[in-house]
Amino acid sequence: PASGQLNTLVEIRGSRLLGAGTSVNAVRLSGVPATLVSANDTVVSVHAASGPVTGAGDVVVESDTGALVSKENGWTYIVAGVVDSVSPATGQVGTVVTVSGTGLRGGSAAVAAVTVAGIPASLLGESESTVTAKVADGPANLQGDIVLTATSGATVTAVNAWTYLEKGQIAAFAPTEGQLGTVVSIIGVDLLGGGSTVDTVLLAGVAATNALGNNTHVTASAGAGTGTGDVVVISNSGAEVTSVGWTYLTAGSISFLTPSSGVVGTEVTIEGQRLLGGGSEIVSVSMGNVEVNTIVSSNNTAVVAVAGQGTAGVFDVVLTADSGAIVTALQAWSYINAAVESLEPIVGQEGTNVRLHGTELLGGGSRILSATLSGVEASVVSPYFKFFVLLVASASTPTEGPAA
């Protein structure tokens, strides 16, 4: 270009630039010696030095014969880019550093590269006023410049603006295998790598959920994944602390429910494979976001639970193990809209025939096993009908209560 700043790569094109000589001794841009890159009779390339902003000046090529070839007012020094701040100024591999200032592109179209303490970083974004880059791995306590290099070769430097911290280390994590929902506990030192909070945890490349912790302890719930890979803690600064050895188990699956519909109190057997998801027992069963009343038993192939009170509809069934692992069957359970609509008579004594009318009185079952009137066991005469039940009242002291 015809203008630039420190380290801008300038190509001087013409004819007989060597002035009948064989090489170039010196090139001056606006009176300031430049650094020679290459030269021949038609093209001379140089890197501009730092120079004053005083308007246009001559470009002068001096050959080994002393011959001078010049272009009047051919070069202009622009105001050099300046770094105002670097944030953060310390970190480790993965840290995302933001460089703020003016003229960071050095008069060219874009910033092309960034080095941090002499180590190339990954450029994430750039403009005249802001450049972001992801720091590569570097030795602890290494201090050095942050250098922005533009497409023109121009450089903008923040002197001694960066220091590498001691890298964080994962000492252990448990469990070392699991599936969706498994809660992983990670312990170590400097797990935040110079950051202040946990941003993400990756397990074999899959983002975990509910990630939180501090410099010595981080927990997260595994996402759905397969295979084996690294455990990576990423802080809000972008710093990454890594360990190997996480394995995804084959995810548990629910095959069927028996019965697949019912009401509060229905005993449901949930059958499938790997239902514990790597854990040792089931600690929660929900059907339609309603926790069951009781978990009777659980193993990897069957879970028995007693349904809680829910509203009519079709819902997911979710098993949660003590490890946090989650196994789900979509739209696998139906709450039946069962209700007693009428009771005749509503008063009586021992031997009174009581007729109940309603909907789904079997509650998803095949027969009624027992019934009570005001808490007193009654005899069930017609146990097989969904919409009608005939009961015979037993002996009792005078009392008032529900029919069930």
CSV table of C-alpha atoms in Angstrom, one decimal, residues 181-355:
chain,number,residue,atom,x,y,z
A,181,GLY,CA,-28.3,-37.6,33.8
A,182,THR,CA,-25.4,-39.2,35.7
A,183,VAL,CA,-24.0,-36.7,38.1
A,184,VAL,CA,-20.2,-36.5,37.8
A,185,SER,CA,-18.1,-35.1,40.6
A,186,ILE,CA,-14.7,-33.6,39.5
A,187,ILE,CA,-12.0,-32.7,42.0
A,188,GLY,CA,-8.6,-31.1,41.3
A,189,VAL,CA,-6.7,-27.8,41.6
A,190,ASP,CA,-7.2,-24.6,39.6
A,191,LEU,CA,-10.1,-26.1,37.8
A,192,LEU,CA,-11.3,-22.7,36.7
A,193,GLY,CA,-8.0,-21.9,35.1
A,194,GLY,CA,-8.0,-18.3,36.1
A,195,GLY,CA,-11.7,-17.8,35.5
A,196,SER,CA,-14.3,-17.2,38.2
A,197,THR,CA,-17.2,-19.6,37.4
A,198,VAL,CA,-17.8,-22.9,35.5
A,199,ASP,CA,-19.2,-22.3,32.1
A,200,THR,CA,-19.4,-25.8,30.6
A,201,VAL,CA,-18.3,-29.3,31.3
A,202,LEU,CA,-17.8,-31.7,28.3
A,203,LEU,CA,-17.9,-35.4,28.7
A,204,ALA,CA,-16.5,-37.2,25.7
A,205,GLY,CA,-17.3,-34.1,23.7
A,206,VAL,CA,-20.9,-33.8,24.9
A,207,ALA,CA,-22.0,-30.8,26.9
A,208,ALA,CA,-23.2,-31.7,30.4
A,209,THR,CA,-25.9,-29.8,32.2
A,210,ASN,CA,-26.2,-28.1,35.6
A,211,ALA,CA,-22.4,-27.5,35.7
A,212,LEU,CA,-21.2,-25.6,38.7
A,213,GLY,CA,-18.4,-25.5,41.2
A,214,ASN,CA,-15.1,-23.8,42.1
A,215,ASN,CA,-11.4,-24.2,41.8
A,216,THR,CA,-11.3,-27.6,43.6
A,217,HIS,CA,-14.7,-29.2,43.0
A,218,VAL,CA,-17.0,-29.2,40.0
A,219,THR,CA,-20.2,-31.2,39.4
A,220,ALA,CA,-22.3,-31.7,36.2
A,221,SER,CA,-25.0,-34.0,34.9
A,222,ALA,CA,-24.1,-36.0,31.8
A,223,GLY,CA,-25.8,-35.4,28.5
A,224,ALA,CA,-26.8,-38.1,26.1
A,225,GLY,CA,-23.7,-39.5,24.4
A,226,THR,CA,-21.8,-42.6,23.3
A,227,GLY,CA,-18.2,-43.7,23.4
A,228,THR,CA,-15.2,-42.7,25.4
A,229,GLY,CA,-13.4,-39.4,25.7
A,230,ASP,CA,-12.0,-36.6,27.8
A,231,VAL,CA,-13.5,-34.7,30.8
A,232,VAL,CA,-13.1,-31.0,30.1
A,233,VAL,CA,-13.9,-28.2,32.5
A,234,ILE,CA,-14.4,-24.8,30.7
A,235,SER,CA,-14.6,-21.7,32.8
A,236,ASN,CA,-16.1,-18.3,32.0
A,237,SER,CA,-12.7,-17.2,30.8
A,238,GLY,CA,-12.6,-20.0,28.2
A,239,ALA,CA,-9.8,-21.8,30.1
A,240,GLU,CA,-9.9,-25.6,29.6
A,241,VAL,CA,-8.8,-28.2,32.2
A,242,THR,CA,-8.8,-31.7,30.8
A,243,SER,CA,-8.5,-35.3,31.9
A,244,VAL,CA,-9.0,-38.6,30.1
A,245,GLY,CA,-11.2,-41.5,30.9
A,246,TRP,CA,-15.0,-40.9,30.7
A,247,THR,CA,-17.1,-43.6,29.1
A,248,TYR,CA,-20.7,-43.5,28.1
A,249,LEU,CA,-22.7,-46.6,29.0
A,250,THR,CA,-25.3,-48.0,26.7
A,251,ALA,CA,-28.4,-46.0,27.7
A,252,GLY,CA,-31.1,-47.7,29.7
A,253,SER,CA,-34.5,-48.2,28.0
A,254,ILE,CA,-38.0,-49.0,29.2
A,255,SER,CA,-39.8,-51.7,27.2
A,256,PHE,CA,-43.3,-51.6,28.7
A,257,LEU,CA,-45.4,-50.9,31.8
A,258,THR,CA,-47.9,-53.3,33.4
A,259,PRO,CA,-50.5,-51.9,33.6
A,260,SER,CA,-49.9,-48.9,31.3
A,261,SER,CA,-52.8,-47.0,32.8
A,262,GLY,CA,-54.4,-46.5,36.2
A,263,VAL,CA,-55.2,-44.2,39.0
A,264,VAL,CA,-53.6,-43.3,42.4
A,265,GLY,CA,-52.6,-46.5,44.2
A,266,THR,CA,-52.1,-48.6,41.0
A,267,GLU,CA,-49.1,-50.8,41.4
A,268,VAL,CA,-47.1,-50.5,38.2
A,269,THR,CA,-44.3,-52.8,37.0
A,270,ILE,CA,-41.8,-51.0,34.7
A,271,GLU,CA,-39.7,-53.5,32.7
A,272,GLY,CA,-36.7,-52.8,30.4
A,273,GLN,CA,-32.9,-53.0,30.2
A,274,ARG,CA,-30.3,-51.2,32.2
A,275,LEU,CA,-33.0,-49.3,34.1
A,276,LEU,CA,-30.5,-48.3,36.9
A,277,GLY,CA,-28.3,-46.5,34.2
A,278,GLY,CA,-25.1,-47.4,36.0
A,279,GLY,CA,-26.5,-46.6,39.5
A,280,SER,CA,-27.3,-49.0,42.3
A,281,GLU,CA,-31.0,-48.2,42.9
A,282,ILE,CA,-33.9,-46.1,41.6
A,283,VAL,CA,-34.6,-43.1,43.9
A,284,SER,CA,-37.4,-41.4,42.0
A,285,VAL,CA,-40.1,-42.4,39.6
A,286,SER,CA,-42.4,-39.8,38.0
A,287,MET,CA,-45.4,-40.4,35.8
A,288,GLY,CA,-46.7,-37.2,34.3
A,289,ASN,CA,-44.5,-35.1,36.5
A,290,VAL,CA,-46.2,-36.7,39.5
A,291,GLU,CA,-44.0,-38.6,41.9
A,292,VAL,CA,-45.1,-42.1,42.7
A,293,ASN,CA,-46.3,-42.8,46.2
A,294,THR,CA,-43.9,-45.7,46.8
A,295,ILE,CA,-41.0,-47.4,45.1
A,296,VAL,CA,-41.5,-51.0,46.0
A,297,SER,CA,-38.4,-52.5,44.3
A,298,SER,CA,-35.8,-51.7,41.6
A,299,ASN,CA,-33.2,-53.4,39.6
A,300,ASN,CA,-31.8,-53.2,36.1
A,301,THR,CA,-34.7,-55.0,34.5
A,302,ALA,CA,-37.7,-54.1,36.6
A,303,VAL,CA,-39.0,-51.3,38.8
A,304,VAL,CA,-42.2,-51.7,40.8
A,305,ALA,CA,-43.9,-48.5,42.0
A,306,VAL,CA,-47.3,-47.3,43.3
A,307,ALA,CA,-48.8,-44.5,41.3
A,308,GLY,CA,-49.5,-41.1,42.9
A,309,GLN,CA,-52.4,-38.8,42.4
A,310,GLY,CA,-52.5,-37.4,38.9
A,311,THR,CA,-54.9,-35.9,36.4
A,312,ALA,CA,-56.3,-37.7,33.3
A,313,GLY,CA,-54.0,-37.8,30.3
A,314,VAL,CA,-51.0,-39.6,28.7
A,315,PHE,CA,-47.6,-38.9,30.2
A,316,ASP,CA,-43.9,-39.8,30.2
A,317,VAL,CA,-42.4,-42.1,32.7
A,318,VAL,CA,-39.1,-41.0,34.2
A,319,LEU,CA,-36.8,-43.2,36.3
A,320,THR,CA,-33.9,-41.5,38.2
A,321,ALA,CA,-31.2,-43.5,39.8
A,322,ASP,CA,-29.0,-42.7,42.8
A,323,SER,CA,-26.3,-41.7,40.3
A,324,GLY,CA,-28.6,-39.2,38.7
A,325,ALA,CA,-28.9,-41.3,35.6
A,326,ILE,CA,-32.3,-40.8,33.9
A,327,VAL,CA,-34.2,-43.4,31.8
A,328,THR,CA,-37.4,-42.2,30.1
A,329,ALA,CA,-40.3,-43.8,28.3
A,330,LEU,CA,-42.3,-41.2,26.3
A,331,GLN,CA,-46.1,-41.2,26.5
A,332,ALA,CA,-46.0,-44.5,28.3
A,333,TRP,CA,-48.5,-44.0,31.2
A,334,SER,CA,-52.1,-42.9,31.2
A,335,TYR,CA,-53.9,-41.6,34.2
A,336,ILE,CA,-57.6,-42.7,33.9
A,337,ASN,CA,-60.4,-40.3,34.7
A,338,ALA,CA,-62.0,-42.5,37.4
A,339,ALA,CA,-64.8,-41.0,39.5
A,340,VAL,CA,-67.8,-42.0,41.6
A,341,GLU,CA,-70.7,-39.9,40.3
A,342,SER,CA,-73.6,-41.1,42.5
A,343,LEU,CA,-74.2,-43.3,45.6
A,344,GLU,CA,-77.6,-44.8,46.5
A,345,PRO,CA,-78.6,-44.7,49.3
A,346,ILE,CA,-76.3,-42.4,51.1
A,347,VAL,CA,-77.3,-43.7,54.5
A,348,GLY,CA,-77.8,-47.3,55.8
A,349,GLN,CA,-76.9,-50.0,58.1
A,350,GLU,CA,-75.6,-53.6,58.1
A,351,GLY,CA,-77.0,-55.4,55.0
A,352,THR,CA,-77.9,-52.3,53.1
A,353,ASN,CA,-77.4,-52.6,49.3
A,354,VAL,CA,-75.5,-49.7,48.1
A,355,ARG,CA,-75.3,-48.8,44.4
